[in-house]
């Protein structure tokens, strides 16, 4: 359940940005969550609703943009899709894969007032 | 007092954030569109046309704050040439027993210290202190992992000697601690052979994040159907660069190998590169 800590981190960022960007209310939060980030989108939504209560993001809508995983196969020298960390290269069947996308946990954009 | 956050001793980084003074605006605000929390969460972006709010680009890593503290810890370790290891495992892997055995064998050779993370109790820290090695307990309460901020505060209480070997025993959990950098040189994942050999596949993030895997309790292998080679193959499937040591803290088998690894890693930190 580290989704709870992540949501607390998100709210903290929203509060810090409120001063810098001059807003009082967050209406939408766009997150980019990689398929290999180890985060459960549903758990994140649940925690987001709990953590934002009584904050400037109380009524905010959470939009999660899921980013597919991708790896570089060092055997084939190609980028291959990766749904899970134990996936094999679809071409050579090997596991000499270096993840290069899908690990991100980012706040991308906000809609504010 | 924390140099980065300025918080006092009472500060709990996981504590609920206080509402900002302006939050009253959220109440009674009439929306001319419906964004129901249960059903409105789709990946479509058309709602931008429905809402009159201003858009602000943020592009910020959610873990940015933790990572800043981790960087600060890492700089501290590097400056003092301290080898810091983040020990992660599921509960019951024999992590604390392995640690006390390790401390007993190394305490005459170099300065040691331990940060113990548990949800509750200081039982583990007491087991560590019984070896004569200084230990600080962090109780995470409801938290399922240690974060870099709390480790930073624990460091203030430890007064580490230069060139120490610091073990950070994380909360027994193969999920959450994978995501939180503490500033360590390596994550070391401990798996005991009384657990399933498929754990590396079930908890791939942790085995991916680790640099070394210790297979503990190998003295029990004759009584189990645990396939050691298959377990290692699974682990290398999620992390081809993972190194593996097999040992038993109870009988001492394989412990020399582990101690050699620790001493070698600690020695590498004493080199000054240009």
Tab-separated table of C-alpha atoms in Angstrom:
chain	number	residue	atom	x	y	z
A	1	UNK	CA	0.000	0.000	0.000
A	2	UNK	CA	2.719	2.497	-0.788
A	3	UNK	CA	0.057	4.086	-2.994
A	4	UNK	CA	-0.898	5.989	0.158
A	5	UNK	CA	2.577	7.533	0.477
A	6	UNK	CA	2.540	8.336	-3.220
A	7	UNK	CA	-0.777	10.154	-2.886
A	8	UNK	CA	0.545	12.110	0.064
A	9	UNK	CA	3.492	13.068	-2.096
A	10	UNK	CA	1.132	14.156	-4.867
A	11	UNK	CA	-0.929	16.354	-2.527
A	12	UNK	CA	2.248	17.878	-1.148
A	13	UNK	CA	3.359	18.746	-4.667
A	14	UNK	CA	-0.061	20.233	-5.441
A	15	UNK	CA	0.145	22.417	-2.341
A	16	UNK	CA	3.656	23.578	-3.160
A	17	UNK	CA	2.703	24.325	-6.746
A	18	UNK	CA	-0.355	26.277	-5.567
A	19	UNK	CA	1.956	28.954	-4.208
A	20	UNK	CA	4.241	29.001	-7.235
A	21	UNK	CA	1.491	28.839	-9.864
A	22	UNK	CA	-1.121	30.893	-8.009
A	23	UNK	CA	-4.130	28.609	-7.809
A	24	UNK	CA	-6.509	27.787	-4.997
A	25	UNK	CA	-8.235	24.718	-6.300
A	26	UNK	CA	-7.190	21.672	-8.265
A	27	UNK	CA	-9.880	20.334	-10.588
A	28	UNK	CA	-8.028	17.629	-12.485
A	29	UNK	CA	-4.743	15.822	-11.971
A	30	UNK	CA	-3.162	13.935	-14.855
A	31	UNK	CA	-0.736	11.241	-13.807
A	32	UNK	CA	1.502	9.179	-16.012
A	33	UNK	CA	1.867	5.713	-14.498
A	34	UNK	CA	4.117	3.168	-16.148
A	35	UNK	CA	2.998	-0.436	-16.436
A	36	UNK	CA	6.229	-1.490	-14.677
A	37	UNK	CA	6.078	1.135	-11.914
A	38	UNK	CA	4.701	-1.334	-9.390
A	39	UNK	CA	1.672	0.853	-8.745
A	40	UNK	CA	-1.892	-0.361	-8.797
A	41	UNK	CA	-4.093	2.268	-10.463
A	42	UNK	CA	-7.184	1.282	-8.476
A	43	UNK	CA	-5.331	1.471	-5.157
A	44	UNK	CA	-3.987	4.849	-6.194
A	45	UNK	CA	-7.510	6.167	-6.901
A	46	UNK	CA	-8.766	4.857	-3.583
A	47	UNK	CA	-5.925	6.511	-1.676
A	48	UNK	CA	-6.195	9.713	-3.695
A	49	UNK	CA	-9.794	10.200	-2.618
A	50	UNK	CA	-8.868	9.568	1.017
A	51	UNK	CA	-5.763	11.737	1.070
A	52	UNK	CA	-7.193	14.735	-0.784
A	53	UNK	CA	-10.068	15.126	1.672
A	54	UNK	CA	-9.848	18.538	3.304
A	55	UNK	CA	-7.193	19.754	0.876
A	56	UNK	CA	-7.207	21.977	-2.190
A	57	UNK	CA	-7.620	18.850	-4.301
A	58	UNK	CA	-10.696	17.562	-2.469
A	59	UNK	CA	-12.846	17.715	-5.585
A	60	UNK	CA	-10.129	16.920	-8.047
A	61	UNK	CA	-10.630	14.296	-10.678
A	62	UNK	CA	-7.770	11.879	-11.133
A	63	UNK	CA	-6.866	10.881	-14.670
A	64	UNK	CA	-4.336	8.098	-14.978
A	65	UNK	CA	-2.511	7.774	-18.270
A	66	UNK	CA	-1.006	4.323	-18.394
A	67	UNK	CA	2.309	4.041	-20.181
A	68	UNK	CA	3.141	0.613	-21.598
A	69	UNK	CA	6.399	-1.040	-20.630
A	70	UNK	CA	9.216	-1.292	-23.124
A	71	UNK	CA	12.628	-2.904	-22.996
A	72	UNK	CA	15.776	-3.115	-25.109
A	73	UNK	CA	16.824	-6.638	-25.983
A	74	UNK	CA	20.603	-6.743	-25.860
A	75	UNK	CA	20.621	-9.937	-27.963
A	76	UNK	CA	18.429	-8.690	-30.808
A	77	UNK	CA	19.250	-4.970	-30.471
A	78	UNK	CA	15.600	-3.995	-30.766
A	79	UNK	CA	12.987	-2.396	-28.552
A	80	UNK	CA	10.341	-4.872	-27.431
A	81	UNK	CA	7.092	-4.425	-25.511
A	82	UNK	CA	7.128	-5.597	-21.907
A	83	UNK	CA	3.956	-6.145	-19.896
A	84	UNK	CA	5.702	-7.627	-16.886
A	85	UNK	CA	9.255	-7.786	-15.688
A	86	UNK	CA	9.535	-11.512	-16.270
A	87	UNK	CA	8.503	-11.287	-19.926
A	88	UNK	CA	10.899	-12.773	-22.453
A	89	UNK	CA	11.928	-11.065	-25.687
A	90	UNK	CA	9.168	-11.959	-28.164
A	91	UNK	CA	11.796	-12.448	-30.881
A	92	UNK	CA	14.632	-14.470	-29.294
A	93	UNK	CA	12.858	-15.723	-26.172
A	94	UNK	CA	15.765	-14.515	-24.015
A	95	UNK	CA	15.716	-12.416	-20.859
A	96	UNK	CA	18.623	-10.098	-21.608
A	97	UNK	CA	16.268	-7.137	-21.471
A	98	UNK	CA	16.900	-3.614	-20.215
A	99	UNK	CA	13.743	-1.732	-19.295
A	100	UNK	CA	13.652	1.680	-20.949
A	101	UNK	CA	10.051	2.798	-20.552
A	102	UNK	CA	7.077	2.130	-18.321
A	103	UNK	CA	8.693	2.760	-14.933
A	104	UNK	CA	7.519	6.357	-14.551
A	105	UNK	CA	5.337	7.797	-11.816
A	106	UNK	CA	4.796	11.388	-12.881
A	107	UNK	CA	2.408	14.230	-12.298
A	108	UNK	CA	1.992	15.482	-15.806
A	109	UNK	CA	-0.501	18.284	-15.789
A	110	UNK	CA	-3.086	20.003	-13.624
A	111	UNK	CA	-6.308	21.800	-14.260
A	112	UNK	CA	-6.563	24.506	-11.648
A	113	UNK	CA	-8.553	27.539	-10.647
B	1	UNK	CA	16.672	19.140	12.818
B	2	UNK	CA	16.586	18.171	9.186
B	3	UNK	CA	18.733	20.229	6.820
B	4	UNK	CA	16.419	19.825	3.855
B	5	UNK	CA	12.967	19.828	5.358
B	6	UNK	CA	13.683	21.865	8.482
B	7	UNK	CA	11.399	19.571	10.446
B	8	UNK	CA	11.900	18.919	14.139
B	9	UNK	CA	12.111	15.564	15.849
B	10	UNK	CA	8.365	15.173	15.993
B	11	UNK	CA	7.869	15.447	12.273
B	12	UNK	CA	6.367	12.364	10.725
B	13	UNK	CA	6.739	12.395	6.953
B	14	UNK	CA	3.746	10.133	6.519
B	15	UNK	CA	1.553	12.308	8.703
B	16	UNK	CA	-1.607	13.643	7.166
B	17	UNK	CA	-1.023	16.952	5.492
B	18	UNK	CA	-2.910	19.828	6.960
B	19	UNK	CA	-5.431	21.494	4.724
B	20	UNK	CA	-4.334	24.699	3.058
B	21	UNK	CA	-6.168	27.811	4.250
B	22	UNK	CA	-7.792	28.360	0.876
B	23	UNK	CA	-9.527	25.013	0.870
B	24	UNK	CA	-12.852	26.603	1.752
B	25	UNK	CA	-13.228	27.437	-1.885
B	26	UNK	CA	-13.682	23.791	-2.612
B	27	UNK	CA	-16.900	23.696	-0.659
B	28	UNK	CA	-20.119	24.757	-2.233
B	29	UNK	CA	-18.445	25.245	-5.556
B	30	UNK	CA	-21.005	24.593	-8.237
B	31	UNK	CA	-19.763	22.573	-11.135
B	32	UNK	CA	-21.652	22.934	-14.363
B	33	UNK	CA	-20.421	19.547	-15.431
B	34	UNK	CA	-20.527	16.173	-13.832
B	35	UNK	CA	-17.299	14.529	-12.807
B	36	UNK	CA	-18.335	11.680	-10.659
B	37	UNK	CA	-15.477	10.064	-8.802
B	38	UNK	CA	-16.738	6.568	-9.347
B	39	UNK	CA	-17.338	6.668	-13.048
B	40	UNK	CA	-15.585	9.690	-14.445
B	41	UNK	CA	-12.099	8.203	-14.464
B	42	UNK	CA	-11.548	7.389	-18.055
B	43	UNK	CA	-8.489	7.930	-20.119
B	44	UNK	CA	-10.245	10.247	-22.525
B	45	UNK	CA	-9.121	13.805	-22.445
B	46	UNK	CA	-12.333	15.407	-23.676
B	47	UNK	CA	-13.150	16.796	-20.233
B	48	UNK	CA	-10.652	19.580	-20.921
B	49	UNK	CA	-13.341	21.131	-23.095
B	50	UNK	CA	-15.910	20.930	-20.336
B	51	UNK	CA	-13.864	22.586	-17.624
B	52	UNK	CA	-13.052	26.248	-17.528
B	53	UNK	CA	-9.965	25.738	-15.319
B	54	UNK	CA	-6.449	26.756	-16.253
B	55	UNK	CA	-3.995	24.047	-17.285
B	56	UNK	CA	-0.626	23.875	-15.577
B	57	UNK	CA	2.213	21.698	-16.815
B	58	UNK	CA	3.944	20.033	-13.887
B	59	UNK	CA	6.028	17.133	-15.219
B	60	UNK	CA	7.190	16.134	-11.779
B	61	UNK	CA	8.185	12.710	-10.559
B	62	UNK	CA	5.865	11.623	-7.750
B	63	UNK	CA	8.869	10.198	-5.916
B	64	UNK	CA	10.909	13.370	-6.468
B	65	UNK	CA	10.849	14.321	-2.812
B	66	UNK	CA	11.953	10.904	-1.609
B	67	UNK	CA	14.633	10.871	-4.281
B	68	UNK	CA	15.967	14.235	-3.106
B	69	UNK	CA	16.397	12.875	0.414
B	70	UNK	CA	17.941	9.693	-0.994
B	71	UNK	CA	20.487	11.755	-2.918
B	72	UNK	CA	21.323	13.645	0.243
B	73	UNK	CA	21.826	10.362	2.143
B	74	UNK	CA	23.954	8.962	-0.686
B	75	UNK	CA	26.181	12.045	-0.695
B	76	UNK	CA	26.630	11.669	3.047
B	77	UNK	CA	27.587	7.987	2.663
B	78	UNK	CA	30.018	8.748	-0.156
B	79	UNK	CA	31.664	11.578	1.736
B	80	UNK	CA	32.227	9.334	4.739
B	81	UNK	CA	33.039	6.256	2.604
B	82	UNK	CA	30.273	4.324	4.301
B	83	UNK	CA	28.830	1.256	2.616
B	84	UNK	CA	25.044	1.386	3.094
B	85	UNK	CA	22.971	-1.651	2.193
B	86	UNK	CA	19.187	-1.823	2.045
B	87	UNK	CA	18.110	-5.314	3.161
B	88	UNK	CA	14.706	-6.296	1.845
B	89	UNK	CA	12.709	-9.495	2.169
B	90	UNK	CA	9.337	-10.899	3.100
B	91	UNK	CA	8.616	-11.395	6.804
B	92	UNK	CA	10.167	-14.562	8.192
B	93	UNK	CA	13.055	-14.893	5.745
B	94	UNK	CA	15.508	-14.933	8.628
B	95	UNK	CA	16.732	-11.430	7.888
B	96	UNK	CA	17.404	-10.416	11.482
B	97	UNK	CA	19.066	-13.738	12.362
B	98	UNK	CA	21.283	-13.431	9.288
B	99	UNK	CA	22.093	-9.875	10.264
B	100	UNK	CA	23.070	-10.716	13.856
B	101	UNK	CA	25.296	-13.582	12.604
B	102	UNK	CA	26.899	-11.198	10.107
B	103	UNK	CA	27.510	-8.554	12.765
B	104	UNK	CA	29.071	-11.093	15.139
B	105	UNK	CA	31.548	-12.132	12.462
B	106	UNK	CA	32.440	-8.635	11.290
B	107	UNK	CA	32.382	-6.504	14.417
B	108	UNK	CA	36.096	-6.924	15.129
B	109	UNK	CA	37.002	-5.978	11.586
B	110	UNK	CA	35.199	-2.731	10.827
B	111	UNK	CA	32.727	-0.230	12.321
B	112	UNK	CA	29.150	-1.426	11.929
B	113	UNK	CA	25.710	0.080	12.462
B	114	UNK	CA	22.106	-0.891	11.815
B	115	UNK	CA	18.882	0.948	11.063
B	116	UNK	CA	15.919	-1.305	11.816
B	117	UNK	CA	12.592	-0.709	10.125
B	118	UNK	CA	9.447	-2.351	11.463
B	119	UNK	CA	5.837	-1.319	11.658
B	120	UNK	CA	5.811	-1.826	15.435
B	121	UNK	CA	8.096	-2.782	18.354
B	122	UNK	CA	11.821	-2.320	18.880
B	123	UNK	CA	12.394	-6.069	19.325
B	124	UNK	CA	14.677	-6.348	16.321
B	125	UNK	CA	16.804	-3.364	17.350
B	126	UNK	CA	17.213	-5.000	20.760
B	127	UNK	CA	18.392	-8.221	19.102
B	128	UNK	CA	20.927	-6.175	17.150
B	129	UNK	CA	22.129	-4.185	20.159
B	130	UNK	CA	22.737	-7.469	21.996
B	131	UNK	CA	25.636	-7.992	19.556
B	132	UNK	CA	27.161	-4.699	20.724
B	133	UNK	CA	26.505	-2.959	17.408
B	134	UNK	CA	24.659	0.397	17.562
B	135	UNK	CA	21.130	0.210	16.168
B	136	UNK	CA	18.347	2.722	15.644
B	137	UNK	CA	14.757	1.555	15.330
B	138	UNK	CA	12.317	3.253	12.972
B	139	UNK	CA	8.697	2.319	13.532
B	140	UNK	CA	6.801	3.076	10.380
B	141	UNK	CA	3.414	2.652	12.068
B	142	UNK	CA	1.006	1.996	9.231
B	143	UNK	CA	3.755	2.592	6.679
B	144	UNK	CA	4.812	-0.435	4.675
B	145	UNK	CA	8.328	0.733	3.823
B	146	UNK	CA	11.160	2.980	4.938
B	147	UNK	CA	11.598	6.233	3.088
B	148	UNK	CA	14.742	8.278	2.591
B	149	UNK	CA	13.553	11.082	4.852
B	150	UNK	CA	13.159	8.840	7.888
B	151	UNK	CA	16.480	7.161	7.193
B	152	UNK	CA	18.089	10.616	7.065
B	153	UNK	CA	16.778	11.348	10.548
B	154	UNK	CA	17.928	7.955	11.822
B	155	UNK	CA	21.428	8.809	10.567
B	156	UNK	CA	21.444	11.879	12.816
B	157	UNK	CA	20.990	9.572	15.807
B	158	UNK	CA	23.590	7.013	14.774
B	159	UNK	CA	26.796	9.074	14.719
B	160	UNK	CA	28.355	6.788	12.139
B	161	UNK	CA	32.106	6.431	12.004
B	162	UNK	CA	33.788	6.969	8.649
B	163	UNK	CA	34.217	3.764	6.607
B	164	UNK	CA	31.378	2.065	8.444
B	165	UNK	CA	29.229	-0.675	7.103
B	166	UNK	CA	25.583	0.307	7.583
B	167	UNK	CA	22.775	-2.217	7.240
B	168	UNK	CA	19.305	-0.773	6.755
B	169	UNK	CA	16.852	-3.563	7.515
B	170	UNK	CA	13.693	-2.585	5.706
B	171	UNK	CA	10.151	-3.522	6.696
B	172	UNK	CA	9.428	-7.173	5.834
B	173	UNK	CA	7.610	-6.639	2.536
B	174	UNK	CA	8.571	-7.655	-0.994
B	175	UNK	CA	6.420	-5.005	-2.657
B	176	UNK	CA	6.631	-1.425	-1.453
B	177	UNK	CA	10.299	-1.022	-0.455
B	178	UNK	CA	11.260	-1.654	-4.097
B	179	UNK	CA	10.059	1.815	-5.072
B	180	UNK	CA	11.842	3.827	-2.388
B	181	UNK	CA	15.489	4.674	-2.820
B	182	UNK	CA	17.080	5.254	0.590
B	183	UNK	CA	20.464	6.334	-0.748
B	184	UNK	CA	21.942	2.852	-0.367
B	185	UNK	CA	24.762	1.446	-2.479
B	186	UNK	CA	22.833	-1.780	-3.081
B	187	UNK	CA	19.518	-3.373	-2.331
B	188	UNK	CA	20.114	-6.905	-1.070
B	189	UNK	CA	17.076	-9.168	-1.283
B	190	UNK	CA	16.904	-12.121	1.093
B	191	UNK	CA	14.796	-15.114	0.192
B	192	UNK	CA	14.648	-18.226	2.330
B	193	UNK	CA	14.237	-21.659	0.812
B	194	UNK	CA	11.164	-22.237	3.006
B	195	UNK	CA	9.365	-19.743	0.764
B	196	UNK	CA	8.169	-20.461	-2.754
B	197	UNK	CA	10.863	-20.701	-5.418
B	198	UNK	CA	8.628	-18.624	-7.695
B	199	UNK	CA	8.752	-15.526	-5.463
B	200	UNK	CA	11.040	-13.687	-7.902
B	201	UNK	CA	8.255	-13.947	-10.490
B	202	UNK	CA	5.508	-13.059	-8.031
B	203	UNK	CA	7.355	-9.980	-6.742
B	204	UNK	CA	9.410	-9.039	-9.792
B	205	UNK	CA	9.885	-5.372	-8.908
B	206	UNK	CA	11.904	-6.191	-5.827
B	207	UNK	CA	14.131	-8.739	-7.535
B	208	UNK	CA	14.600	-6.291	-10.371
B	209	UNK	CA	15.644	-3.517	-7.987
B	210	UNK	CA	18.153	-5.664	-6.063
B	211	UNK	CA	21.813	-6.169	-6.960
B	212	UNK	CA	22.362	-9.219	-4.775
B	213	UNK	CA	20.093	-12.060	-3.704
B	214	UNK	CA	20.832	-14.122	-0.620
B	215	UNK	CA	19.177	-17.533	-0.534
B	216	UNK	CA	18.947	-18.224	3.180
B	217	UNK	CA	18.252	-21.361	5.246
B	218	UNK	CA	19.881	-23.735	2.736
B	219	UNK	CA	20.510	-26.160	5.613
B	220	UNK	CA	16.790	-27.003	5.301
B	221	UNK	CA	16.994	-27.948	1.599
B	222	UNK	CA	17.033	-31.740	2.261
B	223	UNK	CA	13.602	-31.449	3.882
B	224	UNK	CA	11.984	-29.302	1.210
B	225	UNK	CA	11.047	-29.586	-2.436
B	226	UNK	CA	12.588	-26.197	-3.150
B	227	UNK	CA	14.406	-26.174	-6.512
B	228	UNK	CA	17.385	-23.867	-5.967
B	229	UNK	CA	18.414	-23.684	-9.628
B	230	UNK	CA	14.907	-22.926	-10.768
B	231	UNK	CA	14.585	-20.147	-8.194
B	232	UNK	CA	17.847	-18.589	-9.398
B	233	UNK	CA	16.710	-18.909	-13.019
B	234	UNK	CA	13.458	-17.099	-12.165
B	235	UNK	CA	15.362	-14.342	-10.403
B	236	UNK	CA	17.708	-13.867	-13.353
B	237	UNK	CA	14.711	-13.783	-15.635
B	238	UNK	CA	13.541	-10.529	-14.008
B	239	UNK	CA	17.076	-9.260	-13.433
B	240	UNK	CA	19.836	-10.715	-15.629
B	241	UNK	CA	22.487	-8.803	-13.660
B	242	UNK	CA	21.432	-10.152	-10.250
B	243	UNK	CA	24.146	-11.941	-8.280
B	244	UNK	CA	23.181	-14.802	-6.021
B	245	UNK	CA	24.706	-16.263	-2.864
B	246	UNK	CA	23.341	-19.312	-1.050
B	247	UNK	CA	23.889	-19.551	2.684
B	248	UNK	CA	22.589	-20.592	6.056
B	249	UNK	CA	22.776	-18.181	8.968
B	250	UNK	CA	21.978	-21.109	11.289
B	251	UNK	CA	24.853	-23.449	10.299
B	252	UNK	CA	27.221	-20.836	8.880
B	253	UNK	CA	27.403	-22.531	5.471
B	254	UNK	CA	28.087	-19.962	2.764
B	255	UNK	CA	28.585	-17.151	5.294
B	256	UNK	CA	32.240	-16.656	4.318
B	257	UNK	CA	31.176	-15.892	0.764
B	258	UNK	CA	28.753	-13.245	1.987
B	259	UNK	CA	31.344	-11.692	4.306
B	260	UNK	CA	33.825	-11.580	1.412
B	261	UNK	CA	31.252	-9.753	-0.676
B	262	UNK	CA	30.643	-7.209	2.111
B	263	UNK	CA	34.338	-6.596	2.703
B	264	UNK	CA	35.058	-6.284	-1.005
B	265	UNK	CA	32.232	-3.786	-1.519
B	266	UNK	CA	33.382	-1.786	1.490
B	267	UNK	CA	36.968	-1.809	0.159
B	268	UNK	CA	35.839	-0.549	-3.241
B	269	UNK	CA	34.441	2.562	-1.556
B	270	UNK	CA	37.843	3.408	-0.112
B	271	UNK	CA	39.308	3.979	-3.585
B	272	UNK	CA	39.679	7.585	-4.688
B	273	UNK	CA	39.166	7.940	-8.425
B	274	UNK	CA	40.197	11.002	-10.371
